[in-house]
Tab-separated table of C-alpha atoms in Angstrom:
chain	number	residue	atom	x	y	z
K	1	MET	CA	-156.715	15.931	158.244
K	2	GLU	CA	-154.427	18.780	158.934
K	3	SER	CA	-151.757	19.632	156.388
K	4	ARG	CA	-148.291	18.972	157.260
K	5	SER	CA	-145.308	19.409	154.795
K	6	LEU	CA	-141.732	18.003	155.150
K	7	TYR	CA	-140.908	20.085	152.070
K	8	GLU	CA	-142.258	23.280	153.713
K	9	VAL	CA	-140.059	23.006	156.798
K	10	LEU	CA	-137.214	22.266	154.617
K	11	ALA	CA	-137.999	25.308	152.454
K	12	THR	CA	-138.397	27.523	155.420
K	13	ALA	CA	-135.119	26.304	156.847
K	14	ARG	CA	-133.357	27.099	153.553
K	15	HIS	CA	-134.998	30.472	153.279
K	16	SER	CA	-133.685	31.297	156.949
K	17	ARG	CA	-130.532	29.680	157.039
K	18	ARG	CA	-131.335	27.812	160.065
K	19	PRO	CA	-131.176	24.047	159.594
K	20	ALA	CA	-134.329	22.057	160.909
K	21	LEU	CA	-134.040	19.095	162.977
K	22	MET	CA	-135.466	15.644	161.995
K	23	VAL	CA	-135.673	12.989	164.763
K	24	ASP	CA	-135.922	9.428	163.705
K	25	VAL	CA	-137.938	7.593	166.051
K	26	LYS	CA	-136.741	3.819	165.894
K	27	CYS	CA	-137.387	1.101	168.631
K	28	ARG	CA	-134.180	-0.761	167.809
K	29	SER	CA	-130.848	-0.472	166.207
K	30	PRO	CA	-128.917	-3.150	164.736
K	31	ARG	CA	-125.903	-1.707	166.258
K	32	ASP	CA	-127.330	-0.709	169.581
K	33	GLY	CA	-129.990	-3.049	170.171
K	34	GLU	CA	-133.269	-1.717	171.873
K	35	LEU	CA	-133.721	2.136	171.976
K	36	ILE	CA	-137.535	2.771	172.958
K	37	ALA	CA	-139.339	0.339	174.749
K	38	ASP	CA	-142.807	-0.163	173.770
K	39	GLU	CA	-144.563	1.564	176.702
K	40	GLN	CA	-142.268	4.634	176.512
K	41	LEU	CA	-142.964	5.255	172.807
K	42	GLU	CA	-145.722	7.916	173.128
K	43	PRO	CA	-143.760	9.796	176.168
K	44	TYR	CA	-140.598	9.685	174.164
K	45	VAL	CA	-142.284	11.218	170.924
K	46	GLN	CA	-143.842	14.069	173.335
K	47	ALA	CA	-140.099	14.730	174.761
K	48	LEU	CA	-139.022	15.252	171.602
K	49	LEU	CA	-141.833	17.377	170.440
K	50	GLU	CA	-141.244	19.586	173.661
K	51	GLY	CA	-137.517	20.079	172.510
K	52	GLY	CA	-138.668	21.533	169.440
K	53	ALA	CA	-138.324	18.657	166.833
K	54	ASP	CA	-139.542	20.084	163.729
K	55	ALA	CA	-140.230	16.802	161.715
K	56	LEU	CA	-140.045	13.061	162.640
K	57	SER	CA	-139.412	10.000	160.621
K	58	THR	CA	-139.702	6.471	161.661
K	59	PRO	CA	-138.662	2.884	159.909
K	60	THR	CA	-141.372	0.429	159.480
K	61	ASP	CA	-139.229	-2.589	159.105
K	62	PRO	CA	-140.053	-4.804	161.837
K	63	ASP	CA	-136.691	-7.121	161.356
K	64	PHE	CA	-134.082	-4.852	161.842
K	65	PHE	CA	-135.497	-1.575	163.544
K	66	GLY	CA	-138.417	-3.044	165.423
K	67	GLY	CA	-140.923	-0.860	163.457
K	68	SER	CA	-144.211	-1.355	162.124
K	69	ILE	CA	-147.461	0.225	160.755
K	70	ALA	CA	-149.147	0.407	163.993
K	71	ILE	CA	-146.094	1.864	165.800
K	72	ALA	CA	-146.216	4.511	163.126
K	73	ARG	CA	-149.810	5.058	163.793
K	74	ARG	CA	-149.281	5.777	167.404
K	75	ILE	CA	-146.589	8.332	166.678
K	76	ARG	CA	-148.935	9.996	164.033
K	77	ARG	CA	-151.554	10.332	166.881
K	78	VAL	CA	-149.149	12.225	169.246
K	79	ALA	CA	-147.215	14.015	166.537
K	80	GLY	CA	-148.531	17.128	164.630
K	81	VAL	CA	-145.230	17.655	162.707
K	82	PRO	CA	-144.437	16.149	159.396
K	83	LEU	CA	-143.568	12.345	159.481
K	84	MET	CA	-141.542	10.549	157.082
K	85	ARG	CA	-141.701	6.682	156.717
K	86	LYS	CA	-138.477	4.939	156.091
K	87	GLU	CA	-138.531	1.099	155.032
K	88	PHE	CA	-137.014	-1.184	152.608
K	89	PHE	CA	-139.641	-0.617	150.021
K	90	ARG	CA	-140.357	-3.372	147.888
K	91	THR	CA	-143.992	-2.674	146.150
K	92	VAL	CA	-146.023	0.176	144.771
K	93	GLU	CA	-148.615	-0.823	147.344
K	94	GLN	CA	-146.364	0.304	150.174
K	95	MET	CA	-147.156	3.894	149.053
K	96	ASP	CA	-150.978	3.529	149.709
K	97	GLU	CA	-150.116	1.859	153.065
K	98	ALA	CA	-147.988	4.713	153.858
K	99	HIS	CA	-151.061	7.108	152.979
K	100	GLU	CA	-153.462	5.227	154.853
K	101	ALA	CA	-151.146	5.245	158.037
K	102	GLY	CA	-151.061	9.123	158.038
K	103	PHE	CA	-147.444	9.535	156.688
K	104	ASP	CA	-146.765	12.994	155.122
K	105	ALA	CA	-143.521	11.911	153.112
K	106	VAL	CA	-141.503	8.662	152.229
K	107	GLN	CA	-138.210	8.361	151.615
K	108	LEU	CA	-137.222	6.052	148.777
K	109	SER	CA	-133.610	5.082	148.644
K	110	LEU	CA	-131.755	4.243	145.442
K	111	SER	CA	-129.782	1.930	147.400
K	112	THR	CA	-132.580	-0.327	148.299
K	113	VAL	CA	-134.813	0.305	145.327
K	114	PRO	CA	-132.085	0.166	142.396
K	115	ASP	CA	-134.603	-1.076	139.781
K	116	PRO	CA	-135.509	2.191	137.764
K	117	GLU	CA	-138.922	1.003	136.541
K	118	LEU	CA	-139.954	0.095	140.400
K	119	PHE	CA	-138.375	3.304	141.555
K	120	GLY	CA	-140.161	5.437	139.218
K	121	ALA	CA	-143.619	3.731	139.812
K	122	MET	CA	-143.307	4.055	143.349
K	123	LYS	CA	-142.436	7.832	143.053
K	124	SER	CA	-145.206	8.399	140.910
K	125	ARG	CA	-147.543	6.636	142.977
K	126	ALA	CA	-146.548	8.376	146.204
K	127	GLU	CA	-146.794	11.842	144.327
K	128	ARG	CA	-150.277	11.013	143.172
K	129	LEU	CA	-151.345	10.136	146.600
K	130	GLY	CA	-150.217	13.544	148.099
K	131	LEU	CA	-146.995	12.228	149.660
K	132	GLU	CA	-143.879	14.035	149.382
K	133	VAL	CA	-140.998	12.161	148.364
K	134	VAL	CA	-137.483	12.141	149.554
K	135	VAL	CA	-134.838	10.124	147.350
K	136	GLY	CA	-131.990	8.705	149.613
K	137	VAL	CA	-128.830	8.800	148.291
K	138	HIS	CA	-125.110	7.682	149.411
K	139	SER	CA	-123.197	8.674	146.682
K	140	ALA	CA	-122.174	11.056	144.026
K	141	GLU	CA	-123.499	9.058	141.297
K	142	GLN	CA	-127.092	8.376	143.048
K	143	LEU	CA	-127.138	12.082	143.813
K	144	GLU	CA	-126.875	12.833	140.020
K	145	ARG	CA	-129.399	10.187	139.288
K	146	ALA	CA	-131.676	11.733	142.056
K	147	VAL	CA	-131.287	15.202	140.296
K	148	GLU	CA	-132.012	13.544	136.706
K	149	LEU	CA	-135.184	11.913	138.736
K	150	GLY	CA	-136.518	15.422	139.323
K	151	ALA	CA	-136.352	14.979	142.878
K	152	ILE	CA	-137.273	18.140	145.105
K	153	ALA	CA	-135.558	16.910	148.320
K	154	VAL	CA	-133.012	14.511	149.003
K	155	GLY	CA	-131.473	12.641	152.327
K	156	ILE	CA	-127.779	11.899	152.264
K	157	ASN	CA	-127.157	9.084	154.266
K	158	ASN	CA	-123.803	9.229	155.717
K	159	ARG	CA	-123.977	5.322	156.344
K	160	ASP	CA	-124.671	2.865	153.718
K	161	ILE	CA	-128.224	1.622	154.558
K	162	THR	CA	-127.600	-1.583	153.184
K	163	ALA	CA	-124.879	-2.292	155.788
K	164	LEU	CA	-127.706	-1.816	158.547
K	165	GLU	CA	-125.762	0.817	160.355
K	166	LEU	CA	-122.958	-1.158	161.185
K	167	ASP	CA	-120.661	0.598	158.853
K	168	ASP	CA	-118.864	3.831	160.488
K	169	GLY	CA	-120.407	6.651	158.133
K	170	THR	CA	-119.204	10.094	159.157
K	171	VAL	CA	-120.811	13.708	158.300
K	172	SER	CA	-117.801	14.140	155.600
K	173	LEU	CA	-120.109	12.459	153.020
K	174	SER	CA	-122.704	15.020	153.538
K	175	GLU	CA	-119.957	17.780	153.318
K	176	GLU	CA	-118.528	16.432	149.932
K	177	LEU	CA	-122.037	15.876	148.323
K	178	ILE	CA	-123.725	18.958	149.162
K	179	ALA	CA	-121.056	20.832	147.531
K	180	GLY	CA	-122.593	19.183	144.261
K	181	CYS	CA	-126.133	19.898	144.834
K	182	PRO	CA	-128.096	22.306	142.908
K	183	PRO	CA	-129.080	25.320	144.712
K	184	GLU	CA	-132.782	24.555	144.445
K	185	LEU	CA	-132.458	20.874	146.074
K	186	LEU	CA	-133.569	20.679	149.262
K	187	VAL	CA	-131.045	18.574	151.563
K	188	ILE	CA	-131.387	16.627	154.526
K	189	SER	CA	-128.280	15.046	156.090
K	190	GLU	CA	-128.829	11.795	157.837
K	191	SER	CA	-127.117	9.501	160.164
K	192	ALA	CA	-123.752	9.178	162.081
K	193	PHE	CA	-124.557	12.569	164.417
K	194	HIS	CA	-123.186	12.190	167.803
K	195	THR	CA	-122.160	15.455	168.915
K	196	GLU	CA	-122.978	19.451	168.546
K	197	ALA	CA	-119.741	19.498	166.391
K	198	ASP	CA	-121.141	17.018	163.985
K	199	MET	CA	-124.241	19.112	163.642
K	200	THR	CA	-122.047	22.301	163.055
K	201	ARG	CA	-120.455	20.687	160.227
K	202	ALA	CA	-123.460	19.687	158.197
K	203	ALA	CA	-125.273	23.044	158.894
K	204	GLY	CA	-121.786	24.492	157.481
K	205	ALA	CA	-121.756	22.416	154.686
K	206	GLY	CA	-125.317	23.800	153.749
K	207	ALA	CA	-127.721	20.827	154.834
K	208	HIS	CA	-131.269	22.324	155.139
K	209	CYS	CA	-132.312	19.655	157.841
K	210	ILE	CA	-130.245	17.070	159.849
K	211	LEU	CA	-131.613	13.771	160.751
K	212	VAL	CA	-130.732	12.239	164.208
K	213	GLY	CA	-131.848	9.243	165.781
K	214	THR	CA	-129.759	6.912	167.966
K	215	ALA	CA	-127.862	9.959	169.765
K	216	ILE	CA	-131.149	11.167	171.083
K	217	ALA	CA	-132.691	7.894	171.969
K	218	LYS	CA	-129.828	6.935	173.989
K	219	SER	CA	-129.549	10.247	175.929
K	220	ALA	CA	-130.494	10.675	179.491
K	221	ASP	CA	-132.954	13.550	178.839
K	222	PRO	CA	-134.126	13.537	175.145
K	223	THR	CA	-136.032	16.993	175.332
K	224	ALA	CA	-132.833	18.511	176.277
K	225	THR	CA	-130.503	16.928	173.830
K	226	VAL	CA	-132.967	17.865	171.044
K	227	ARG	CA	-132.690	21.558	172.048
K	228	SER	CA	-128.932	21.451	172.138
K	229	LEU	CA	-128.631	19.541	168.884
K	230	ARG	CA	-130.815	21.948	167.368
K	231	ASP	CA	-129.721	25.222	168.600
K	232	ALA	CA	-125.923	23.717	167.601
K	233	ALA	CA	-127.115	23.664	163.951
K	234	ARG	CA	-128.635	26.921	163.921
K	235	ALA	CA	-125.939	28.591	165.349
K	236	ALA	CA	-123.773	27.588	162.487
């Protein structure tokens, strides 16, 4: 299988000081309802790639985000860029499932996997399989713990994932937490991006990658929206 590295995308962005853009492909949102109809999935992913998306993520949770492993496999067949799995992970075996489905990375959130032993087992299994691990954080305390765990990359979620996107997160959380990140840490700023100004703020704070989902899915022209958001981040 072709080698795809999210870490490499992030490291290149850090070196060039040109933030990467990751698009979250979610079929449904607890806040906004259906975002991507089943028959539009492949054309939508192709539109993202044409716009220059550097990486993709997708939630495989079926209850709140309309995701599944089957949908992830469809995305994988279309996309040659790094693909990260987002999920309310509960078992170590889900790391094997992610690997078999063709994911390149998994995001393990400290908010949804609070048990240190389970988190450590998941992280170890993922790394043993060759999956890159992004540690999801939502507070200064979680960021500190991620560093202690030896995280190579963190995803700063501007929203509380346990609130299922129903809270009013802002990019100000990324601005606050990035200031305390060690220089070697690769950083993704996630969620609550609505405008080019939001992108500029995250990029200016030092994010190496910005993850956007709903704003692109709701746009009339996803390809053009990806381009404009990517250009706004890189212009910062």
